Amino acid sequence: MNLQAQTFFEKDSVFNVKRTAWTSGVIGAGWLGSVVSLKNIWYKENWTNKFHTFDDSKQWLGMDKVGHFYTGNMITKNISSVYDWSGMNRSQRLIIGSTVGFGYLTTLEILDGYSEEWGFSWADLGANALGVAWYVWQDLVWEEQRFKLKFSAHLTPYASYRPEVLGSSFPERLLKDYNGQTYWLSFTPSQFLNSSSFFPNWLSFSFGYSVDKKLHGDLNVYNHIDSKLGIETFNAERQFLFSLDIDFEQFSPEKNGYQPFSK
């Protein structure tokens, strides 16, 4: 049973027609199903039959654009990995991964274009494309991702001031409240050093970007009026972070001298 599981999850060394067919079918069904669901649920209350554009390039101090960049990168990475498992060569999986990544997010932008509340955003489309390209160029140059994108999130008290925008439930707050989101660019120096280097192959440096006290998309100064507390003023600010990190893709206990069953 264990052998069968390992065989299934191990990527194929040659093109596997059956795996490719199943993979493509699941991706296609997920694409279509998510679009139909979003159309009938997420966009149901503000759907219009008139396509329009919307310039949101200066909103949220760029946090939403970083989010689009990250999402484009992650979708391309995951789709490419699945087709790598199916035995496709590097150029084939990169073409399919980037096409699916950019195509799917473009579909969502088109849905936004028919939404009364939002609109088709060229800035979002550009951020999506850059996220896809970020994955592709690294794979073409190094055949691996040396500058990795990461995401972390936590709940903040700001959602209670504008729950209709920043979210009211736990999932909504994680998705909509940019104050609780941080996007990281992480790199592992050992990937740029020769094999004789003593620098730990698992140690990474991560640089993060976030915002704080950002309650309105367009306004960097937001006044909240409370009948008891009076006026609370929130001055939005950018946050640039640095942290030591672990590259779990490079980390190997055995390579780092840890032998749990040695005598």
mmCIF file of C-alpha atoms in Angstrom:
data_model
loop_
_atom_site.group_PDB
_atom_site.id
_atom_site.type_symbol
_atom_site.label_atom_id
_atom_site.label_comp_id
_atom_site.label_asym_id
_atom_site.label_seq_id
_atom_site.Cartn_x
_atom_site.Cartn_y
_atom_site.Cartn_z
ATOM 1 C CA MET A 1 0.000 0.000 0.000
ATOM 2 C CA ASN A 2 2.813 2.356 0.906
ATOM 3 C CA LEU A 3 4.652 1.450 -2.289
ATOM 4 C CA GLN A 4 1.567 2.264 -4.346
ATOM 5 C CA ALA A 5 1.243 5.676 -2.686
ATOM 6 C CA GLN A 6 4.899 6.462 -3.391
ATOM 7 C CA THR A 7 4.529 5.371 -6.999
ATOM 8 C CA PHE A 8 1.463 7.555 -7.463
ATOM 9 C CA PHE A 9 3.020 10.736 -6.036
ATOM 10 C CA GLU A 10 6.349 10.244 -7.764
ATOM 11 C CA LYS A 11 6.573 12.230 -10.992
ATOM 12 C CA ASP A 12 6.754 10.299 -14.223
ATOM 13 C CA SER A 13 10.035 10.349 -16.144
ATOM 14 C CA VAL A 14 8.261 10.138 -19.507
ATOM 15 C CA PHE A 15 5.096 11.683 -20.891
ATOM 16 C CA ASN A 16 2.102 9.977 -19.288
ATOM 17 C CA VAL A 17 -1.040 10.324 -21.392
ATOM 18 C CA LYS A 18 -3.400 9.090 -18.680
ATOM 19 C CA ARG A 19 -2.058 11.436 -16.021
ATOM 20 C CA THR A 20 -2.114 14.363 -18.443
ATOM 21 C CA ALA A 21 -5.724 13.656 -19.434
ATOM 22 C CA TRP A 22 -6.897 13.378 -15.831
ATOM 23 C CA THR A 23 -4.935 16.472 -14.817
ATOM 24 C CA SER A 24 -6.337 18.539 -17.680
ATOM 25 C CA GLY A 25 -9.865 17.352 -16.939
ATOM 26 C CA VAL A 26 -9.664 18.272 -13.261
ATOM 27 C CA ILE A 27 -8.163 21.680 -14.034
ATOM 28 C CA GLY A 28 -10.783 22.393 -16.701
ATOM 29 C CA ALA A 29 -13.647 21.346 -14.437
ATOM 30 C CA GLY A 30 -12.270 23.422 -11.571
ATOM 31 C CA TRP A 31 -11.856 26.442 -13.837
ATOM 32 C CA LEU A 32 -15.394 26.221 -15.214
ATOM 33 C CA GLY A 33 -16.973 25.314 -11.896
ATOM 34 C CA SER A 34 -15.349 28.172 -9.990
ATOM 35 C CA VAL A 35 -16.331 30.727 -12.626
ATOM 36 C CA VAL A 36 -19.956 29.581 -12.660
ATOM 37 C CA SER A 37 -20.073 29.547 -8.852
ATOM 38 C CA LEU A 38 -18.594 33.036 -8.587
ATOM 39 C CA LYS A 39 -21.009 34.345 -11.215
ATOM 40 C CA ASN A 40 -24.022 32.978 -9.347
ATOM 41 C CA ILE A 41 -22.876 33.635 -5.779
ATOM 42 C CA TRP A 42 -20.145 36.257 -5.411
ATOM 43 C CA TYR A 43 -21.350 38.548 -8.228
ATOM 44 C CA LYS A 44 -25.044 37.776 -7.920
ATOM 45 C CA GLU A 45 -26.068 40.969 -6.114
ATOM 46 C CA ASN A 46 -24.119 43.432 -8.288
ATOM 47 C CA TRP A 47 -24.015 41.790 -11.721
ATOM 48 C CA THR A 48 -24.696 44.020 -14.734
ATOM 49 C CA ASN A 49 -24.830 43.284 -18.428
ATOM 50 C CA LYS A 50 -22.550 46.190 -19.257
ATOM 51 C CA PHE A 51 -18.800 45.644 -19.347
ATOM 52 C CA HIS A 52 -16.738 48.482 -17.901
ATOM 53 C CA THR A 53 -13.206 49.212 -16.713
ATOM 54 C CA PHE A 54 -12.074 50.575 -13.365
ATOM 55 C CA ASP A 55 -8.764 52.203 -12.434
ATOM 56 C CA ASP A 56 -7.767 50.941 -8.996
ATOM 57 C CA SER A 57 -4.024 51.263 -9.509
ATOM 58 C CA LYS A 58 -3.618 53.675 -6.585
ATOM 59 C CA GLN A 59 -5.786 51.876 -4.044
ATOM 60 C CA TRP A 60 -4.747 50.061 -0.858
ATOM 61 C CA LEU A 61 -1.131 51.267 -1.129
ATOM 62 C CA GLY A 62 -0.500 48.557 -3.712
ATOM 63 C CA MET A 63 -1.331 45.636 -1.433
ATOM 64 C CA ASP A 64 -4.005 44.283 -3.756
ATOM 65 C CA LYS A 65 -1.572 44.403 -6.696
ATOM 66 C CA VAL A 66 1.043 42.476 -4.723
ATOM 67 C CA GLY A 67 -1.715 39.969 -4.013
ATOM 68 C CA HIS A 68 -2.429 39.589 -7.725
ATOM 69 C CA PHE A 69 1.295 39.166 -8.385
ATOM 70 C CA TYR A 70 1.490 36.458 -5.728
ATOM 71 C CA THR A 71 -1.625 34.653 -6.990
ATOM 72 C CA GLY A 72 -0.415 34.600 -10.601
ATOM 73 C CA ASN A 73 2.884 33.166 -9.446
ATOM 74 C CA MET A 74 1.310 30.488 -7.235
ATOM 75 C CA ILE A 75 -1.168 29.277 -9.854
ATOM 76 C CA THR A 76 1.571 29.006 -12.463
ATOM 77 C CA LYS A 77 3.800 27.158 -10.010
ATOM 78 C CA ASN A 78 1.128 24.635 -9.017
ATOM 79 C CA ILE A 79 -0.118 23.964 -12.535
ATOM 80 C CA SER A 80 3.442 23.538 -13.811
ATOM 81 C CA SER A 81 4.203 21.144 -10.951
ATOM 82 C CA VAL A 82 1.183 18.996 -11.742
ATOM 83 C CA TYR A 83 2.178 18.679 -15.389
ATOM 84 C CA ASP A 84 5.743 17.953 -14.306
ATOM 85 C CA TRP A 85 4.216 15.056 -12.336
ATOM 86 C CA SER A 86 2.540 13.999 -15.589
ATOM 87 C CA GLY A 87 5.904 13.636 -17.308
ATOM 88 C CA MET A 88 5.878 16.759 -19.482
ATOM 89 C CA ASN A 89 9.174 18.395 -20.338
ATOM 90 C CA ARG A 90 10.088 21.798 -18.937
ATOM 91 C CA SER A 91 9.043 23.941 -21.898
ATOM 92 C CA GLN A 92 5.661 22.206 -22.201
ATOM 93 C CA ARG A 93 4.726 22.533 -18.524
ATOM 94 C CA LEU A 94 5.856 26.161 -18.436
ATOM 95 C CA ILE A 95 3.718 27.021 -21.458
ATOM 96 C CA ILE A 96 0.653 25.291 -20.007
ATOM 97 C CA GLY A 97 1.252 26.568 -16.471
ATOM 98 C CA SER A 98 1.636 30.185 -17.551
ATOM 99 C CA THR A 99 -1.307 29.985 -19.961
ATOM 100 C CA VAL A 100 -3.626 28.529 -17.334
ATOM 101 C CA GLY A 101 -2.403 30.932 -14.654
ATOM 102 C CA PHE A 102 -2.835 34.055 -16.741
ATOM 103 C CA GLY A 103 -5.969 32.791 -18.478
ATOM 104 C CA TYR A 104 -7.793 31.896 -15.277
ATOM 105 C CA LEU A 105 -7.051 35.219 -13.602
ATOM 106 C CA THR A 106 -8.079 37.057 -16.775
ATOM 107 C CA THR A 107 -11.403 35.246 -16.581
ATOM 108 C CA LEU A 108 -11.887 36.596 -13.067
ATOM 109 C CA GLU A 109 -11.023 40.100 -14.258
ATOM 110 C CA ILE A 110 -13.699 39.807 -16.956
ATOM 111 C CA LEU A 111 -16.215 38.884 -14.265
ATOM 112 C CA ASP A 112 -15.140 42.014 -12.385
ATOM 113 C CA GLY A 113 -15.798 43.953 -15.582
ATOM 114 C CA TYR A 114 -19.484 43.056 -15.394
ATOM 115 C CA SER A 115 -19.729 43.870 -11.700
ATOM 116 C CA GLU A 116 -21.311 47.127 -10.627
ATOM 117 C CA GLU A 117 -19.139 47.254 -7.510
ATOM 118 C CA TRP A 118 -15.822 46.669 -9.280
ATOM 119 C CA GLY A 119 -14.687 46.708 -12.906
ATOM 120 C CA PHE A 120 -12.085 45.321 -15.269
ATOM 121 C CA SER A 121 -8.700 46.517 -14.006
ATOM 122 C CA TRP A 122 -5.729 46.812 -16.342
ATOM 123 C CA ALA A 123 -3.511 47.234 -13.287
ATOM 124 C CA ASP A 124 -4.718 43.899 -11.913
ATOM 125 C CA LEU A 125 -4.129 42.271 -15.286
ATOM 126 C CA GLY A 126 -0.589 43.622 -15.368
ATOM 127 C CA ALA A 127 0.138 42.373 -11.855
ATOM 128 C CA ASN A 128 -1.203 38.936 -12.810
ATOM 129 C CA ALA A 129 1.086 38.835 -15.840
ATOM 130 C CA LEU A 130 4.138 39.865 -13.822
ATOM 131 C CA GLY A 131 3.438 37.161 -11.243
ATOM 132 C CA VAL A 132 3.262 34.537 -13.988
ATOM 133 C CA ALA A 133 6.444 35.869 -15.604
ATOM 134 C CA TRP A 134 8.264 35.850 -12.243
ATOM 135 C CA TYR A 135 7.898 32.091 -12.044
ATOM 136 C CA VAL A 136 8.682 31.417 -15.716
ATOM 137 C CA TRP A 137 11.905 33.443 -15.961
ATOM 138 C CA GLN A 138 13.402 31.825 -12.854
ATOM 139 C CA ASP A 139 12.624 28.367 -14.151
ATOM 140 C CA LEU A 140 14.164 29.220 -17.525
ATOM 141 C CA VAL A 141 17.319 30.710 -15.979
ATOM 142 C CA TRP A 142 17.937 28.367 -13.019
ATOM 143 C CA GLU A 143 15.429 25.526 -13.446
ATOM 144 C CA GLU A 144 14.299 26.327 -9.891
ATOM 145 C CA GLN A 145 12.762 29.167 -7.891
ATOM 146 C CA ARG A 146 15.504 31.064 -6.093
ATOM 147 C CA PHE A 147 13.395 34.089 -5.214
ATOM 148 C CA LYS A 148 10.323 32.573 -3.594
ATOM 149 C CA LEU A 149 7.085 34.364 -2.747
ATOM 150 C CA LYS A 150 5.423 33.667 0.597
ATOM 151 C CA PHE A 151 2.300 34.857 2.361
ATOM 152 C CA SER A 152 1.297 35.241 5.999
ATOM 153 C CA ALA A 153 -1.849 36.632 7.620
ATOM 154 C CA HIS A 154 -3.356 37.463 10.984
ATOM 155 C CA LEU A 155 -6.518 39.112 12.255
ATOM 156 C CA THR A 156 -6.511 42.832 13.069
ATOM 157 C CA PRO A 157 -8.979 45.041 14.993
ATOM 158 C CA TYR A 158 -9.602 47.262 11.957
ATOM 159 C CA ALA A 159 -12.219 44.996 10.391
ATOM 160 C CA SER A 160 -14.663 45.943 13.142
ATOM 161 C CA TYR A 161 -14.674 49.540 11.885
ATOM 162 C CA ARG A 162 -15.622 48.634 8.295
ATOM 163 C CA PRO A 163 -16.798 45.007 8.243
ATOM 164 C CA GLU A 164 -18.604 45.509 4.919
ATOM 165 C CA VAL A 165 -15.220 46.226 3.288
ATOM 166 C CA LEU A 166 -12.642 44.488 5.482
ATOM 167 C CA GLY A 167 -14.784 41.454 6.247
ATOM 168 C CA SER A 168 -16.977 40.254 9.092
ATOM 169 C CA SER A 169 -16.310 36.497 9.246
ATOM 170 C CA PHE A 170 -12.947 34.851 9.829
ATOM 171 C CA PRO A 171 -12.361 33.863 6.157
ATOM 172 C CA GLU A 172 -13.500 37.281 4.904
ATOM 173 C CA ARG A 173 -11.153 39.116 7.253
ATOM 174 C CA LEU A 174 -8.177 37.040 6.148
ATOM 175 C CA LEU A 175 -9.068 37.703 2.506
ATOM 176 C CA LYS A 176 -10.169 41.338 2.599
ATOM 177 C CA ASP A 177 -8.289 43.002 5.456
ATOM 178 C CA TYR A 178 -4.968 43.999 3.913
ATOM 179 C CA ASN A 179 -3.747 45.208 7.302
ATOM 180 C CA GLY A 180 -3.383 41.603 8.400
ATOM 181 C CA GLN A 181 -1.613 40.404 5.254
ATOM 182 C CA THR A 182 2.108 40.287 4.575
ATOM 183 C CA TYR A 183 3.753 39.264 1.314
ATOM 184 C CA TRP A 184 7.330 38.028 1.498
ATOM 185 C CA LEU A 185 10.170 37.741 -0.978
ATOM 186 C CA SER A 186 12.512 35.048 0.289
ATOM 187 C CA PHE A 187 15.862 33.851 -1.017
ATOM 188 C CA THR A 188 18.382 31.288 0.164
ATOM 189 C CA PRO A 189 22.017 32.453 -0.271
ATOM 190 C CA SER A 190 23.310 28.879 -0.528
ATOM 191 C CA GLN A 191 21.583 28.514 -3.900
ATOM 192 C CA PHE A 192 23.974 31.145 -5.262
ATOM 193 C CA LEU A 193 27.089 29.622 -3.659
ATOM 194 C CA ASN A 194 29.146 26.632 -4.699
ATOM 195 C CA SER A 195 28.672 23.249 -3.077
ATOM 196 C CA SER A 196 31.785 23.648 -0.924
ATOM 197 C CA SER A 197 30.320 26.608 0.938
ATOM 198 C CA PHE A 198 29.652 26.187 4.663
ATOM 199 C CA PHE A 199 26.605 28.485 4.554
ATOM 200 C CA PRO A 200 23.517 26.529 5.765
ATOM 201 C CA ASN A 201 21.503 25.404 2.755
ATOM 202 C CA TRP A 202 18.236 25.911 4.665
ATOM 203 C CA LEU A 203 18.795 29.472 5.931
ATOM 204 C CA SER A 204 16.854 32.132 4.047
ATOM 205 C CA PHE A 205 16.414 35.880 4.215
ATOM 206 C CA SER A 206 12.883 37.205 3.757
ATOM 207 C CA PHE A 207 11.753 40.741 2.990
ATOM 208 C CA GLY A 208 8.108 41.547 3.627
ATOM 209 C CA TYR A 209 5.628 44.233 2.632
ATOM 210 C CA SER A 210 2.435 45.107 4.489
ATOM 211 C CA VAL A 211 0.240 48.046 5.494
ATOM 212 C CA ASP A 212 -1.241 49.209 8.768
ATOM 213 C CA LYS A 213 -4.243 51.384 9.654
ATOM 214 C CA LYS A 214 -5.470 51.225 6.051
ATOM 215 C CA LEU A 215 -9.272 51.237 6.291
ATOM 216 C CA HIS A 216 -10.202 52.792 2.944
ATOM 217 C CA GLY A 217 -8.997 51.942 -0.541
ATOM 218 C CA ASP A 218 -8.546 55.526 -1.747
ATOM 219 C CA LEU A 219 -7.997 57.391 1.516
ATOM 220 C CA ASN A 220 -4.807 57.224 3.564
ATOM 221 C CA VAL A 221 -6.437 59.204 6.372
ATOM 222 C CA TYR A 222 -9.706 57.744 7.593
ATOM 223 C CA ASN A 223 -11.924 59.259 10.288
ATOM 224 C CA HIS A 224 -14.244 56.938 12.166
ATOM 225 C CA ILE A 225 -17.051 58.616 14.087
ATOM 226 C CA ASP A 226 -18.205 56.865 17.245
ATOM 227 C CA SER A 227 -21.114 58.147 19.352
ATOM 228 C CA LYS A 228 -19.208 57.420 22.572
ATOM 229 C CA LEU A 229 -15.540 57.730 21.685
ATOM 230 C CA GLY A 230 -15.895 60.603 19.259
ATOM 231 C CA ILE A 231 -13.654 60.736 16.181
ATOM 232 C CA GLU A 232 -10.848 58.226 15.717
ATOM 233 C CA THR A 233 -8.330 59.056 13.025
ATOM 234 C CA PHE A 234 -6.348 56.342 11.249
ATOM 235 C CA ASN A 235 -3.261 57.318 9.257
ATOM 236 C CA ALA A 236 -2.336 54.530 6.870
ATOM 237 C CA GLU A 237 1.295 53.562 6.587
ATOM 238 C CA ARG A 238 3.430 51.105 4.680
ATOM 239 C CA GLN A 239 5.482 48.490 6.492
ATOM 240 C CA PHE A 240 8.731 46.983 5.234
ATOM 241 C CA LEU A 241 9.847 43.916 7.143
ATOM 242 C CA PHE A 242 12.855 41.629 7.390
ATOM 243 C CA SER A 243 13.068 38.159 8.876
ATOM 244 C CA LEU A 244 15.318 35.129 8.981
ATOM 245 C CA ASP A 245 13.520 32.205 7.400
ATOM 246 C CA ILE A 246 13.779 28.494 6.651
ATOM 247 C CA ASP A 247 13.735 27.104 3.136
ATOM 248 C CA PHE A 248 12.002 23.778 3.707
ATOM 249 C CA GLU A 249 12.608 22.764 0.097
ATOM 250 C CA GLN A 250 16.355 22.879 0.777
ATOM 251 C CA PHE A 251 16.206 21.624 4.354
ATOM 252 C CA SER A 252 17.251 18.035 4.926
ATOM 253 C CA PRO A 253 17.901 16.710 8.460
ATOM 254 C CA GLU A 254 20.273 14.052 7.132
ATOM 255 C CA LYS A 255 22.331 16.597 5.162
ATOM 256 C CA ASN A 256 22.554 18.790 8.239
ATOM 257 C CA GLY A 257 23.946 16.046 10.451
ATOM 258 C CA TYR A 258 20.740 14.916 12.176
ATOM 259 C CA GLN A 259 20.487 11.143 12.378
ATOM 260 C CA PRO A 260 17.401 10.274 14.495
ATOM 261 C CA PHE A 261 17.943 6.500 14.381
ATOM 262 C CA SER A 262 21.717 6.389 14.545
ATOM 263 C CA LYS A 263 23.383 4.598 17.478
#
